[in-house]
PDB file of N, CA and C in Angstrom:
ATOM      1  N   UNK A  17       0.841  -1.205   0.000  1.00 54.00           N
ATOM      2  CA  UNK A  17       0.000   0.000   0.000  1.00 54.00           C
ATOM      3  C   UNK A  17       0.870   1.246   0.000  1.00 54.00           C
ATOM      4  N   UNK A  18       1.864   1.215   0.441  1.00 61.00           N
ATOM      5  CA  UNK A  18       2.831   2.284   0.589  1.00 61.00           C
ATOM      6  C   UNK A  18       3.123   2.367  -0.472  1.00 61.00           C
ATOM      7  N   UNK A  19       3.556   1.552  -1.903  1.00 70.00           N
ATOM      8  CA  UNK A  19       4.415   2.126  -2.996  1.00 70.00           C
ATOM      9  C   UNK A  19       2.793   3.038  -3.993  1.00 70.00           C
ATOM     10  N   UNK A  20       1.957   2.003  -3.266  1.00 70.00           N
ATOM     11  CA  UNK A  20       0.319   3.166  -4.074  1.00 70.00           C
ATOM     12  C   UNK A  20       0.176   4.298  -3.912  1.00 70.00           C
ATOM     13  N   UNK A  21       0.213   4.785  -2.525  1.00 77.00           N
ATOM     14  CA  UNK A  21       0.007   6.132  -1.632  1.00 77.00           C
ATOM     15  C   UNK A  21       1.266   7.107  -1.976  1.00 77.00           C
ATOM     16  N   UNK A  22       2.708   6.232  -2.588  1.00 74.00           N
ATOM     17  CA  UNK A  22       3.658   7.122  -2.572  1.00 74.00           C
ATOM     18  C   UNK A  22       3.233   7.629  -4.418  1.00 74.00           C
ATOM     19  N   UNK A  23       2.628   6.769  -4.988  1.00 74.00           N
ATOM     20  CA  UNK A  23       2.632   6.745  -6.447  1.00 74.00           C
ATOM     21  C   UNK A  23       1.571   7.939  -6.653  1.00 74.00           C
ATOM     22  N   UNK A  24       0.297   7.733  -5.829  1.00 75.00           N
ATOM     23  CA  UNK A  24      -0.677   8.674  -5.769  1.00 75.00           C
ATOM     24  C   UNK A  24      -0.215  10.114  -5.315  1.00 75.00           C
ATOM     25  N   UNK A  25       1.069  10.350  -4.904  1.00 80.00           N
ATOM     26  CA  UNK A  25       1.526  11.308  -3.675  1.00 80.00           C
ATOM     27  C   UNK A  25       1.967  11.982  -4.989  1.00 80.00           C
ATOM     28  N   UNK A  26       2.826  11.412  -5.678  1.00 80.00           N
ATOM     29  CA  UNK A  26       3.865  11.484  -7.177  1.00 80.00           C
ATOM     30  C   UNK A  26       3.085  12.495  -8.232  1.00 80.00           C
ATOM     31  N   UNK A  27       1.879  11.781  -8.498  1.00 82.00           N
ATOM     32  CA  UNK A  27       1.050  12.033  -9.206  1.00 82.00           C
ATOM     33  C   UNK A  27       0.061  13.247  -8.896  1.00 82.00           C
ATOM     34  N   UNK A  28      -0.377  13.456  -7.679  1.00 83.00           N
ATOM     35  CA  UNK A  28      -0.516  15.071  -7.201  1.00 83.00           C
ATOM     36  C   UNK A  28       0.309  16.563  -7.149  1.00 83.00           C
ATOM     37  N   UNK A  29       1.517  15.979  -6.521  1.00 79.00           N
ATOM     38  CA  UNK A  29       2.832  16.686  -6.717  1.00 79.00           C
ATOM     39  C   UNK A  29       2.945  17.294  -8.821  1.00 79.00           C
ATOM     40  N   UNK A  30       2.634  16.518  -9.161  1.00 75.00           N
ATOM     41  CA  UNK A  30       3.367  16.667 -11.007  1.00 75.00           C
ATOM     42  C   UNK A  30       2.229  16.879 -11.001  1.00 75.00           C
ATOM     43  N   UNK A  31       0.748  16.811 -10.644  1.00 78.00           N
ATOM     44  CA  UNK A  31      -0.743  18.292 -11.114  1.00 78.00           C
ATOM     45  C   UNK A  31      -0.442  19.175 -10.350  1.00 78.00           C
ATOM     46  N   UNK A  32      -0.010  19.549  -9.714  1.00 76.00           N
ATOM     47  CA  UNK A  32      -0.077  20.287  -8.669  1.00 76.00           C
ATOM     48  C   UNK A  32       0.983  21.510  -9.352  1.00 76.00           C
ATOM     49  N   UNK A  33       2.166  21.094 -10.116  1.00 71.00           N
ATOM     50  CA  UNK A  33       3.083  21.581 -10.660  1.00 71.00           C
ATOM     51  C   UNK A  33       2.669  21.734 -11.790  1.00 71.00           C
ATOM     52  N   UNK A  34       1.882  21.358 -12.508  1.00 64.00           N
ATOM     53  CA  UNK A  34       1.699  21.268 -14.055  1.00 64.00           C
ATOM     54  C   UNK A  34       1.063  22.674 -14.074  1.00 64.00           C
ATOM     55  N   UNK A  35       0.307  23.374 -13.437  1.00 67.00           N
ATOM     56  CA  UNK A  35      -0.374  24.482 -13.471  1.00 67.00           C
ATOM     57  C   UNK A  35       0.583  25.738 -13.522  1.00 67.00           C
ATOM     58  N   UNK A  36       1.846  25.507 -12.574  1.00 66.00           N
ATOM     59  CA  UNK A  36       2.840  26.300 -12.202  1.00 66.00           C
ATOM     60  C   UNK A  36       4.253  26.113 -12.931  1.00 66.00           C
ATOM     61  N   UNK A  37       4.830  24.662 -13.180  1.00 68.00           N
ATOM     62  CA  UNK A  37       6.009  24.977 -14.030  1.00 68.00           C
ATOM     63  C   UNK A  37       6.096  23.763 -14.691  1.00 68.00           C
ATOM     64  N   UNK A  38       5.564  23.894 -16.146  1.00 70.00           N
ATOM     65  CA  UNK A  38       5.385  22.891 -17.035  1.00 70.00           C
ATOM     66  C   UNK A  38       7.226  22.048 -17.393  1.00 70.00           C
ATOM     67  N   UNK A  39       7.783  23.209 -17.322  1.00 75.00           N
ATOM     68  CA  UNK A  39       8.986  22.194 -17.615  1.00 75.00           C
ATOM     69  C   UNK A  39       9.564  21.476 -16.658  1.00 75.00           C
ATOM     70  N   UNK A  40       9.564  21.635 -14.933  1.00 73.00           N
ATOM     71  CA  UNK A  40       9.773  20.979 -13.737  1.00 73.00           C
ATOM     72  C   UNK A  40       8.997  19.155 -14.196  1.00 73.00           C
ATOM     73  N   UNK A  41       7.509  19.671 -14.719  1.00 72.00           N
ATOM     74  CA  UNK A  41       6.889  18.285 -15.009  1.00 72.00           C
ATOM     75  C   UNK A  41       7.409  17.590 -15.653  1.00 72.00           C
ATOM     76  N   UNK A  42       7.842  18.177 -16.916  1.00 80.00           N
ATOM     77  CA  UNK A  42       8.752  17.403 -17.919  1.00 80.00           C
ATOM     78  C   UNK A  42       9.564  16.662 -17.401  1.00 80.00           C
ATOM     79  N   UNK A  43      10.509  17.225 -16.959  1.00 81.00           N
ATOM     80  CA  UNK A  43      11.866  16.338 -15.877  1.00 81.00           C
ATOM     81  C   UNK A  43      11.467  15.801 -15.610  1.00 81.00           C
ATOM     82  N   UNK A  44      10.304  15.983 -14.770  1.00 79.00           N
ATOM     83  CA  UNK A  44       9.968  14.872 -13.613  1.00 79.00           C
ATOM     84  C   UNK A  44       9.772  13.890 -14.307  1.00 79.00           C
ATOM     85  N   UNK A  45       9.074  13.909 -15.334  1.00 82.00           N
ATOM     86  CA  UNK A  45       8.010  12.861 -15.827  1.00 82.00           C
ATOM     87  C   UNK A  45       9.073  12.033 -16.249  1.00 82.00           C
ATOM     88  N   UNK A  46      10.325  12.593 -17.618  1.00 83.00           N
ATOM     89  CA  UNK A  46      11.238  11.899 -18.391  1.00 83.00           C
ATOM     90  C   UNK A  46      12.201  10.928 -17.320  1.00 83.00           C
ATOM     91  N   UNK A  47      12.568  11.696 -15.841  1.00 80.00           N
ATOM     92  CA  UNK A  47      13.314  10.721 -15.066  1.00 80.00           C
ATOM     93  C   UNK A  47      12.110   9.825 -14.497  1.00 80.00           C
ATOM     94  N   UNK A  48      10.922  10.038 -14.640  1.00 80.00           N
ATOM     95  CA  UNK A  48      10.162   8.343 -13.780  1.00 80.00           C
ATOM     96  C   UNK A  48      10.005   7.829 -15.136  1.00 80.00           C
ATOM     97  N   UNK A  49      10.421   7.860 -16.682  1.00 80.00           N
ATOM     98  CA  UNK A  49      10.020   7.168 -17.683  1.00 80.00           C
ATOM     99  C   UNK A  49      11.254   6.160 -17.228  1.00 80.00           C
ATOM    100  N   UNK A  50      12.627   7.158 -17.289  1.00 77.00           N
ATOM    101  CA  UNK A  50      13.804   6.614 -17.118  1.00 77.00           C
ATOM    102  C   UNK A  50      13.954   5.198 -15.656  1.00 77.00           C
ATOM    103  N   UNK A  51      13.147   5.403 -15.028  1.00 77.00           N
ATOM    104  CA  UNK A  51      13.151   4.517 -13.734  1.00 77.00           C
ATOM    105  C   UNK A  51      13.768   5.394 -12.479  1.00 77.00           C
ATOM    106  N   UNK A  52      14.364   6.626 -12.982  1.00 71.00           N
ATOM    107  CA  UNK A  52      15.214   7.096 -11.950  1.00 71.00           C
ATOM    108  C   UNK A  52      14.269   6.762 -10.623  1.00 71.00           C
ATOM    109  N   UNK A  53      13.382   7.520 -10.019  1.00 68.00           N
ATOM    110  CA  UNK A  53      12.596   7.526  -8.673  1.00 68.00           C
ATOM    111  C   UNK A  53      12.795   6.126  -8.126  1.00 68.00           C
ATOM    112  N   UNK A  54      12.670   4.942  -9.430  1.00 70.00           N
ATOM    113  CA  UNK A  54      12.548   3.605  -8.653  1.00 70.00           C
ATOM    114  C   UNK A  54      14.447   3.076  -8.129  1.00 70.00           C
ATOM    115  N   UNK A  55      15.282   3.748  -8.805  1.00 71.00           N
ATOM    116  CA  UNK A  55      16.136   3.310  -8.569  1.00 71.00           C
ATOM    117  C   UNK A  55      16.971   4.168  -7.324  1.00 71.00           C
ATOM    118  N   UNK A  56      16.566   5.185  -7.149  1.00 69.00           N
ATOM    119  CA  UNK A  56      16.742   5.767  -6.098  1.00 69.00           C
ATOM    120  C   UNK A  56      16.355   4.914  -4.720  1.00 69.00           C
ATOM    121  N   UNK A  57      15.244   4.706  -4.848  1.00 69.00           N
ATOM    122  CA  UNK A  57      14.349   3.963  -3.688  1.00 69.00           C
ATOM    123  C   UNK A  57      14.930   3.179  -3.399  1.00 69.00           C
ATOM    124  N   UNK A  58      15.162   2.294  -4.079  1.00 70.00           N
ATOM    125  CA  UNK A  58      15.888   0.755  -3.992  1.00 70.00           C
ATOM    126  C   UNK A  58      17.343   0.401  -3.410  1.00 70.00           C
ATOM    127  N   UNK A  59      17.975   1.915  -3.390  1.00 66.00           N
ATOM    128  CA  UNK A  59      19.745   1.880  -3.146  1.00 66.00           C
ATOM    129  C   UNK A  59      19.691   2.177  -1.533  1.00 66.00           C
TER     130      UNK A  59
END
């Protein structure tokens, strides 16, 4: 339930930003395409 709530958390954060700085989203989005967030977690 925790990786849901953190995923749902993820996903508010990047609307929450999308209104305010479209290119912050970008990043964000291209490093969770990349896996970065998951590989962070994991180390």
């Amino acid at each position: 339930s925790y990786r849901i709530e953190d995923e749902y958390c993820l996903k508010d954060i990047i609307n929450n930003l999308n209104y305010k700085q479209p290119q912050v989203v970008k990043a964000v989005k291209n490093l969770s395409q990349e896996g970065y967030f998951n590989k962070r977690r994991n180390e």
